Amino acid sequence: MESEKIRCLIIGSGPAGYTAAIYASRANLNPVVYEGMQPGGQLTTTTEIDNFPGYPTGVSGNDLMEDLKKQAERFGTTVRYGTVTKVDFSRRPFKVIIDGEKEILADTVIIATGASAKYLGLPSEEKFRGAGVSACATCDGFFYRKKDVAVVGGGDTACEEATYLAGLCNKVYLIVRRDVLRASKAMQQRVANTPNIEILWNTNTREILGDEYGVTGAALVNNKSGEEFEIKIHGFFLAIGHHPNSEVFSEFVETDEQGYIVTSGKSQMTSVKGVFAAGDVQDPVYRQAIAAAGSGCRAAMDAEKFLQEN
Ligand code: NDP
């Protein structure tokens, strides 16, 4: 198997990975970024981004990621296609296998593999993804101004997204599979105090309905009574949780019960010295591009310090 020795390997190409690459390349660590299965990360699945500082008139997710990539390359970062399929972090240099066919021996590793939104798994959900089906209200809610939409889920994210959308949309259905919300009391109260949110309790989604222009409705079922009914909506938002993309590392790196990589104190250091984590793979709370970018900066600075000391 082909083998290559590098000083700083960055796994993942979202805002965390590229910000780490900008800092690591400026520190002469000659970083190599492996882009992973979704080059550019989750932002490339959204349209306009209005909350990333520095873009007063907004920026498309793809343009932002392209800019971050160019900025990293400008300072000497090598960016490659490829996905990590196996790692051995039991000794240094760390061994990382790319696509089962190439071995990297890395002095430091920055894991920035992000998280993926969970979907219900319906074929119609796949069909209308990006055409009415979204897993990010703050990214895409704007497109449904004054329209009716639905949010699926009963946790804090679902309640937060529903109240956010209620400020933009005509009406928001909150589709909850049980007769209680999992969300915190404060969040439940916010939902209860928002008149244009209607909670559909004990309800499951059978199918998302639509035409060539996108989503037009959802076919639902009350899982207590068995009653089937439809709602007319233009946007269908998933808020049933995310899963961090940490599986391939979890044999070596400590993760919490949800699979998020645990970092130490204010640093981005994982339980393995010389392996750092940044972005959504280690952040169950904020999950924002700018927060991911910030942690990518810290991870690169931590890696630089580690290399100086070791
Ligand atoms: P959670 O795991 O807390 O909630 C997921 C919700 O989705 C649950 O209500 C669950 O239902 C529902 N669900 C899961 N699978 C399905 C399915 N297949 N069909 C229908 N419904 C489904 O995830 P969140 O993203 O809401 O929150 C993650 C963490 O982040 C939590 O710790 C939360 O507190 C935190 N958070 C905090 C915020 C804040 O404080 N401002 C904001 C956002 C998140 P059920 O209840 O029946 O299991």
Tab-separated table of C-alpha atoms and ligand atoms in Angstrom:
chain	number	residue	atom	x	y	z
A	1	MET	CA	0.000	0.000	0.000
A	2	GLU	CA	1.224	3.495	-0.884
A	3	SER	CA	2.398	5.361	2.209
A	4	GLU	CA	3.081	9.049	2.844
A	5	LYS	CA	4.390	10.909	5.877
A	6	ILE	CA	2.817	14.273	6.703
A	7	ARG	CA	2.981	16.670	9.643
A	8	CYS	CA	-0.625	17.747	9.893
A	9	LEU	CA	-3.539	15.789	8.467
A	10	ILE	CA	-6.926	17.503	8.419
A	11	ILE	CA	-9.917	15.249	7.905
A	12	GLY	CA	-12.982	17.049	6.607
A	13	SER	CA	-13.583	20.118	4.471
A	14	GLY	CA	-16.259	22.188	6.188
A	15	PRO	CA	-15.597	25.546	7.887
A	16	ALA	CA	-13.692	23.808	10.716
A	17	GLY	CA	-11.400	21.836	8.395
A	18	TYR	CA	-10.594	24.749	6.095
A	19	THR	CA	-10.054	27.228	8.913
A	20	ALA	CA	-7.700	24.730	10.540
A	21	ALA	CA	-5.957	24.440	7.157
A	22	ILE	CA	-5.575	28.229	6.812
A	23	TYR	CA	-3.931	28.461	10.226
A	24	ALA	CA	-1.852	25.295	9.864
A	25	SER	CA	-0.513	26.285	6.446
A	26	ARG	CA	0.384	29.779	7.629
A	27	ALA	CA	2.288	28.081	10.470
A	28	ASN	CA	4.248	26.033	7.884
A	29	LEU	CA	2.755	22.692	8.936
A	30	ASN	CA	2.137	21.797	5.248
A	31	PRO	CA	-1.338	20.459	6.003
A	32	VAL	CA	-3.140	17.983	3.804
A	33	VAL	CA	-6.949	18.127	3.803
A	34	TYR	CA	-8.978	15.082	2.850
A	35	GLU	CA	-12.360	16.379	1.785
A	36	GLY	CA	-14.479	13.403	2.796
A	37	MET	CA	-17.771	12.256	1.386
A	38	GLN	CA	-19.293	15.729	1.159
A	39	PRO	CA	-16.633	18.192	-0.054
A	40	GLY	CA	-17.362	21.551	1.546
A	41	GLY	CA	-19.511	19.961	4.228
A	42	GLN	CA	-23.066	20.684	5.307
A	43	LEU	CA	-23.053	24.299	4.091
A	44	THR	CA	-22.988	23.097	0.509
A	45	THR	CA	-26.464	21.653	1.048
A	46	THR	CA	-27.909	25.057	1.929
A	47	THR	CA	-28.469	28.024	-0.286
A	48	GLU	CA	-27.857	31.537	1.039
A	49	ILE	CA	-25.919	32.132	4.268
A	50	ASP	CA	-26.632	35.444	5.948
A	51	ASN	CA	-25.114	34.907	9.371
A	52	PHE	CA	-21.462	34.284	8.491
A	53	PRO	CA	-19.591	37.469	9.488
A	54	GLY	CA	-17.958	39.382	6.676
A	55	TYR	CA	-20.637	38.930	4.028
A	56	PRO	CA	-22.989	41.913	4.419
A	57	THR	CA	-25.191	40.834	1.535
A	58	GLY	CA	-25.021	37.089	2.226
A	59	VAL	CA	-23.110	34.353	0.447
A	60	SER	CA	-24.085	31.024	-1.052
A	61	GLY	CA	-22.904	27.964	0.852
A	62	ASN	CA	-20.927	26.762	-2.142
A	63	ASP	CA	-19.232	30.128	-2.704
A	64	LEU	CA	-18.266	30.408	0.953
A	65	MET	CA	-16.715	26.949	0.961
A	66	GLU	CA	-14.954	27.608	-2.352
A	67	ASP	CA	-13.493	30.818	-0.865
A	68	LEU	CA	-12.324	29.031	2.279
A	69	LYS	CA	-10.706	26.336	0.155
A	70	LYS	CA	-8.902	28.898	-2.034
A	71	GLN	CA	-7.732	30.760	1.052
A	72	ALA	CA	-6.296	27.545	2.511
A	73	GLU	CA	-4.625	26.640	-0.816
A	74	ARG	CA	-3.123	30.119	-1.106
A	75	PHE	CA	-0.896	29.324	1.888
A	76	GLY	CA	0.112	25.881	0.667
A	77	THR	CA	-2.603	23.533	1.881
A	78	THR	CA	-2.963	20.399	-0.235
A	79	VAL	CA	-6.615	19.468	-0.740
A	80	ARG	CA	-7.487	15.968	-1.907
A	81	TYR	CA	-10.542	13.887	-2.616
A	82	GLY	CA	-10.798	10.928	-0.318
A	83	THR	CA	-12.469	9.548	2.764
A	84	VAL	CA	-10.877	8.040	5.827
A	85	THR	CA	-11.831	4.385	6.126
A	86	LYS	CA	-9.636	3.250	9.038
A	87	VAL	CA	-7.305	4.739	11.627
A	88	ASP	CA	-4.754	3.522	14.116
A	89	PHE	CA	-4.118	6.151	16.774
A	90	SER	CA	-2.409	3.726	19.176
A	91	ARG	CA	1.043	5.161	18.454
A	92	ARG	CA	2.723	8.041	16.648
A	93	PRO	CA	2.929	8.735	13.811
A	94	PHE	CA	-0.798	8.113	13.515
A	95	LYS	CA	-1.826	5.747	10.776
A	96	VAL	CA	-4.786	6.790	8.622
A	97	ILE	CA	-6.097	4.802	5.665
A	98	ILE	CA	-7.742	6.696	2.815
A	99	ASP	CA	-10.382	4.850	0.770
A	100	GLY	CA	-8.860	1.548	1.829
A	101	GLU	CA	-5.911	2.055	-0.503
A	102	LYS	CA	-3.503	4.690	0.766
A	103	GLU	CA	-1.722	4.996	4.098
A	104	ILE	CA	-0.955	8.342	5.683
A	105	LEU	CA	1.467	8.566	8.595
A	106	ALA	CA	0.650	11.806	10.372
A	107	ASP	CA	2.413	13.567	13.246
A	108	THR	CA	-0.838	15.358	14.114
A	109	VAL	CA	-4.435	14.831	13.054
A	110	ILE	CA	-7.297	17.319	13.137
A	111	ILE	CA	-10.682	15.620	12.916
A	112	ALA	CA	-13.259	17.940	11.352
A	113	THR	CA	-15.700	15.445	9.900
A	114	GLY	CA	-18.810	17.308	11.014
A	115	ALA	CA	-22.243	15.936	11.683
A	116	SER	CA	-25.089	14.836	9.503
A	117	ALA	CA	-28.738	15.656	10.046
A	118	LYS	CA	-30.944	12.672	10.608
A	119	TYR	CA	-33.698	12.112	8.084
A	120	LEU	CA	-36.841	10.027	8.368
A	121	GLY	CA	-35.819	7.770	5.500
A	122	LEU	CA	-38.811	8.343	3.222
A	123	PRO	CA	-38.231	8.178	-0.548
A	124	SER	CA	-40.215	11.408	-1.044
A	125	GLU	CA	-37.958	13.144	1.471
A	126	GLU	CA	-34.973	12.274	-0.688
A	127	LYS	CA	-36.808	13.401	-3.827
A	128	PHE	CA	-37.620	16.887	-2.463
A	129	ARG	CA	-34.388	17.512	-0.594
A	130	GLY	CA	-33.410	21.071	-1.477
A	131	ALA	CA	-36.847	21.616	-3.052
A	132	GLY	CA	-38.854	22.099	0.118
A	133	VAL	CA	-37.221	19.514	2.383
A	134	SER	CA	-34.514	20.950	4.623
A	135	ALA	CA	-32.795	20.120	7.869
A	136	CYS	CA	-31.889	23.732	8.674
A	137	ALA	CA	-34.531	26.361	9.368
A	138	THR	CA	-31.998	29.123	9.948
A	139	CYS	CA	-30.485	28.374	6.521
A	140	ASP	CA	-33.609	27.933	4.456
A	141	GLY	CA	-36.535	29.386	6.421
A	142	PHE	CA	-36.287	32.657	4.571
A	143	PHE	CA	-37.563	31.005	1.376
A	144	TYR	CA	-40.881	30.199	3.034
A	145	ARG	CA	-41.830	33.685	4.134
A	146	LYS	CA	-45.582	34.020	4.650
A	147	LYS	CA	-46.076	30.371	3.661
A	148	ASP	CA	-47.143	27.335	5.681
A	149	VAL	CA	-44.434	24.895	6.751
A	150	ALA	CA	-43.960	21.884	9.017
A	151	VAL	CA	-41.205	20.917	11.432
A	152	VAL	CA	-40.742	17.310	12.544
A	153	GLY	CA	-39.360	16.566	15.995
A	154	GLY	CA	-40.060	17.258	19.625
A	155	GLY	CA	-36.680	18.281	21.019
A	156	ASP	CA	-35.070	21.666	21.637
A	157	THR	CA	-33.979	21.930	18.017
A	158	ALA	CA	-37.500	21.327	16.708
A	159	CYS	CA	-38.969	23.885	19.110
A	160	GLU	CA	-36.271	26.414	18.305
A	161	GLU	CA	-36.704	25.926	14.565
A	162	ALA	CA	-40.495	26.097	14.862
A	163	THR	CA	-40.392	29.390	16.778
A	164	TYR	CA	-37.821	30.788	14.354
A	165	LEU	CA	-39.984	29.825	11.387
A	166	ALA	CA	-43.105	31.169	13.106
A	167	GLY	CA	-41.515	34.620	12.892
A	168	LEU	CA	-41.222	34.294	9.117
A	169	CYS	CA	-44.000	32.010	8.016
A	170	ASN	CA	-47.760	32.179	8.041
A	171	LYS	CA	-48.202	28.943	9.975
A	172	VAL	CA	-45.960	26.251	11.374
A	173	TYR	CA	-47.100	22.692	12.079
A	174	LEU	CA	-44.955	20.911	14.635
A	175	ILE	CA	-45.193	17.174	13.957
A	176	VAL	CA	-44.514	15.270	17.189
A	177	ARG	CA	-44.529	11.486	17.335
A	178	ARG	CA	-45.494	11.261	21.020
A	179	ASP	CA	-47.928	13.197	23.212
A	180	VAL	CA	-45.123	15.075	24.956
A	181	LEU	CA	-42.208	17.219	23.874
A	182	ARG	CA	-38.692	16.194	24.782
A	183	ALA	CA	-37.633	19.864	24.727
A	184	SER	CA	-36.807	21.876	27.848
A	185	LYS	CA	-39.679	23.542	29.694
A	186	ALA	CA	-38.517	26.993	28.590
A	187	MET	CA	-38.571	25.938	24.952
A	188	GLN	CA	-41.970	24.283	25.349
A	189	GLN	CA	-43.259	27.533	26.815
A	190	ARG	CA	-41.976	29.480	23.850
A	191	VAL	CA	-43.826	27.166	21.503
A	192	ALA	CA	-47.001	27.410	23.576
A	193	ASN	CA	-46.760	31.206	23.498
A	194	THR	CA	-46.442	31.342	19.710
A	195	PRO	CA	-49.954	31.489	18.265
A	196	ASN	CA	-49.095	30.431	14.712
A	197	ILE	CA	-47.528	27.101	15.759
A	198	GLU	CA	-49.939	24.170	15.758
A	199	ILE	CA	-48.676	20.985	17.387
A	200	LEU	CA	-49.826	17.752	15.788
A	201	TRP	CA	-49.401	15.230	18.618
A	202	ASN	CA	-48.948	11.477	18.130
A	203	THR	CA	-48.320	12.082	14.482
A	204	ASN	CA	-46.028	10.363	12.005
A	205	THR	CA	-45.183	11.380	8.473
A	206	ARG	CA	-46.171	8.838	5.842
A	207	GLU	CA	-45.012	10.744	2.773
A	208	ILE	CA	-44.059	14.205	1.616
A	209	LEU	CA	-46.222	15.387	-1.252
A	210	GLY	CA	-45.146	17.625	-4.097
A	211	ASP	CA	-45.003	18.455	-7.762
A	212	GLU	CA	-42.327	19.580	-10.213
A	213	TYR	CA	-41.924	22.868	-8.281
A	214	GLY	CA	-41.342	21.250	-4.906
A	215	VAL	CA	-43.216	20.351	-1.743
A	216	THR	CA	-46.962	20.988	-1.605
A	217	GLY	CA	-47.990	18.992	1.441
A	218	ALA	CA	-47.478	16.033	3.730
A	219	ALA	CA	-49.471	12.856	4.278
A	220	LEU	CA	-49.647	12.183	8.013
A	221	VAL	CA	-51.111	9.592	10.317
A	222	ASN	CA	-52.216	9.794	13.914
A	223	ASN	CA	-50.417	6.846	15.489
A	224	LYS	CA	-53.043	6.513	18.246
A	225	SER	CA	-56.274	6.646	16.240
A	226	GLY	CA	-54.871	5.506	12.896
A	227	GLU	CA	-56.525	8.480	11.219
A	228	GLU	CA	-54.752	9.509	8.024
A	229	PHE	CA	-54.812	13.143	6.939
A	230	GLU	CA	-52.943	15.673	4.839
A	231	ILE	CA	-51.627	19.159	5.453
A	232	LYS	CA	-50.771	21.744	2.797
A	233	ILE	CA	-47.245	23.074	3.254
A	234	HIS	CA	-44.364	24.403	1.144
A	235	GLY	CA	-41.506	23.593	3.489
A	236	PHE	CA	-40.796	20.418	5.458
A	237	PHE	CA	-38.079	20.786	8.085
A	238	LEU	CA	-36.369	17.874	9.808
A	239	ALA	CA	-35.315	18.474	13.404
A	240	ILE	CA	-34.953	14.949	14.713
A	241	GLY	CA	-31.318	15.271	15.693
A	242	HIS	CA	-27.875	15.027	14.163
A	243	HIS	CA	-25.291	12.322	14.361
A	244	PRO	CA	-21.622	13.240	14.582
A	245	ASN	CA	-19.404	11.608	11.969
A	246	SER	CA	-17.043	10.067	14.509
A	247	GLU	CA	-17.559	6.327	14.023
A	248	VAL	CA	-14.256	5.638	12.299
A	249	PHE	CA	-12.320	7.253	15.190
A	250	SER	CA	-14.331	6.044	18.172
A	251	GLU	CA	-12.160	3.005	18.905
A	252	PHE	CA	-9.311	5.359	19.826
A	253	VAL	CA	-10.798	8.749	20.676
A	254	GLU	CA	-13.164	9.292	23.594
A	255	THR	CA	-16.699	10.202	22.569
A	256	ASP	CA	-19.767	11.060	24.651
A	257	GLU	CA	-22.901	8.923	24.747
A	258	GLN	CA	-24.179	10.600	21.568
A	259	GLY	CA	-20.925	9.988	19.717
A	260	TYR	CA	-19.546	13.547	19.876
A	261	ILE	CA	-15.766	13.618	20.292
A	262	VAL	CA	-14.793	14.887	23.718
A	263	THR	CA	-12.257	17.732	23.749
A	264	SER	CA	-10.276	18.841	26.729
A	265	GLY	CA	-11.163	22.125	28.452
A	266	LYS	CA	-10.697	25.154	26.258
A	267	SER	CA	-8.418	23.271	23.864
A	268	GLN	CA	-9.429	21.114	20.925
A	269	MET	CA	-7.324	18.208	22.186
A	270	THR	CA	-8.960	14.792	22.190
A	271	SER	CA	-8.169	11.915	24.533
A	272	VAL	CA	-5.279	11.010	22.184
A	273	LYS	CA	-2.324	13.413	22.443
A	274	GLY	CA	-1.639	14.866	18.989
A	275	VAL	CA	-5.181	14.251	17.728
A	276	PHE	CA	-7.486	17.269	17.773
A	277	ALA	CA	-11.142	17.717	16.878
A	278	ALA	CA	-12.981	20.774	15.609
A	279	GLY	CA	-16.432	21.702	14.372
A	280	ASP	CA	-19.693	19.813	14.623
A	281	VAL	CA	-18.084	16.421	15.286
A	282	GLN	CA	-17.275	17.747	18.783
A	283	ASP	CA	-20.069	20.309	19.211
A	284	PRO	CA	-23.547	19.115	20.144
A	285	VAL	CA	-24.742	22.605	21.072
A	286	TYR	CA	-23.848	25.499	18.732
A	287	ARG	CA	-23.507	23.798	15.341
A	288	GLN	CA	-22.883	27.057	13.469
A	289	ALA	CA	-20.371	27.592	10.678
A	290	ILE	CA	-18.656	30.436	12.498
A	291	ALA	CA	-18.378	28.405	15.701
A	292	ALA	CA	-16.895	25.525	13.694
A	293	ALA	CA	-14.429	27.909	12.039
A	294	GLY	CA	-13.377	29.221	15.448
A	295	SER	CA	-12.692	25.755	16.761
A	296	GLY	CA	-10.751	24.922	13.582
A	297	CYS	CA	-8.461	27.874	14.284
A	298	ARG	CA	-7.908	26.634	17.823
A	299	ALA	CA	-7.234	23.064	16.687
A	300	ALA	CA	-4.522	24.248	14.280
A	301	MET	CA	-2.906	26.368	16.980
A	302	ASP	CA	-3.037	23.403	19.365
A	303	ALA	CA	-1.452	21.181	16.700
A	304	GLU	CA	1.319	23.705	16.084
A	305	LYS	CA	2.074	23.889	19.814
A	306	PHE	CA	2.051	20.111	20.072
A	307	LEU	CA	4.567	19.790	17.231
A	308	GLN	CA	6.839	22.366	18.839
A	309	GLU	CA	6.789	20.504	22.146
A	310	ASN	CA	7.143	16.986	20.748
B	1	NDP	P1	-33.080	15.435	20.482
B	1	NDP	O1	-32.470	14.112	20.342
B	1	NDP	O2	-33.112	16.100	21.803
B	1	NDP	O3	-34.596	15.380	19.993
B	1	NDP	C1	-34.933	14.723	18.808
B	1	NDP	C2	-36.441	14.803	18.679
B	1	NDP	O4	-36.786	14.212	17.435
B	1	NDP	C3	-37.181	14.034	19.764
B	1	NDP	O5	-38.351	14.718	20.117
B	1	NDP	C4	-37.514	12.719	19.086
B	1	NDP	O6	-38.721	12.151	19.524
B	1	NDP	C5	-37.714	13.172	17.660
B	1	NDP	N1	-37.433	12.089	16.721
B	1	NDP	C6	-36.313	11.332	16.622
B	1	NDP	N2	-36.425	10.462	15.619
B	1	NDP	C7	-37.641	10.670	15.072
B	1	NDP	C8	-38.351	10.069	14.010
B	1	NDP	N3	-37.819	9.091	13.279
B	1	NDP	N4	-39.581	10.531	13.719
B	1	NDP	C9	-40.141	11.528	14.434
B	1	NDP	N5	-39.526	12.142	15.459
B	1	NDP	C10	-38.287	11.713	15.771
B	1	NDP	O7	-32.343	16.338	19.378
B	1	NDP	P2	-32.232	17.923	19.254
B	1	NDP	O8	-31.529	18.170	17.975
B	1	NDP	O9	-33.520	18.560	19.480
B	1	NDP	O10	-31.265	18.321	20.440
B	1	NDP	C11	-29.956	17.772	20.566
B	1	NDP	C12	-29.291	18.333	21.811
B	1	NDP	O11	-29.012	19.727	21.639
B	1	NDP	C13	-30.187	18.230	23.032
B	1	NDP	O12	-29.383	17.954	24.140
B	1	NDP	C14	-30.795	19.602	23.138
B	1	NDP	O13	-31.189	19.916	24.452
B	1	NDP	C15	-29.652	20.484	22.649
B	1	NDP	N6	-30.172	21.734	22.086
B	1	NDP	C16	-30.306	22.800	22.903
B	1	NDP	C17	-30.799	23.970	22.441
B	1	NDP	C18	-30.953	25.095	23.366
B	1	NDP	O14	-30.826	24.911	24.546
B	1	NDP	N7	-31.215	26.279	22.886
B	1	NDP	C19	-31.197	24.145	21.045
B	1	NDP	C20	-31.054	22.964	20.271
B	1	NDP	C21	-30.556	21.802	20.792
B	1	NDP	P3	-38.840	11.468	20.985
B	1	NDP	O15	-38.907	12.604	21.947
B	1	NDP	O16	-40.096	10.699	20.870
B	1	NDP	O17	-37.619	10.614	21.142
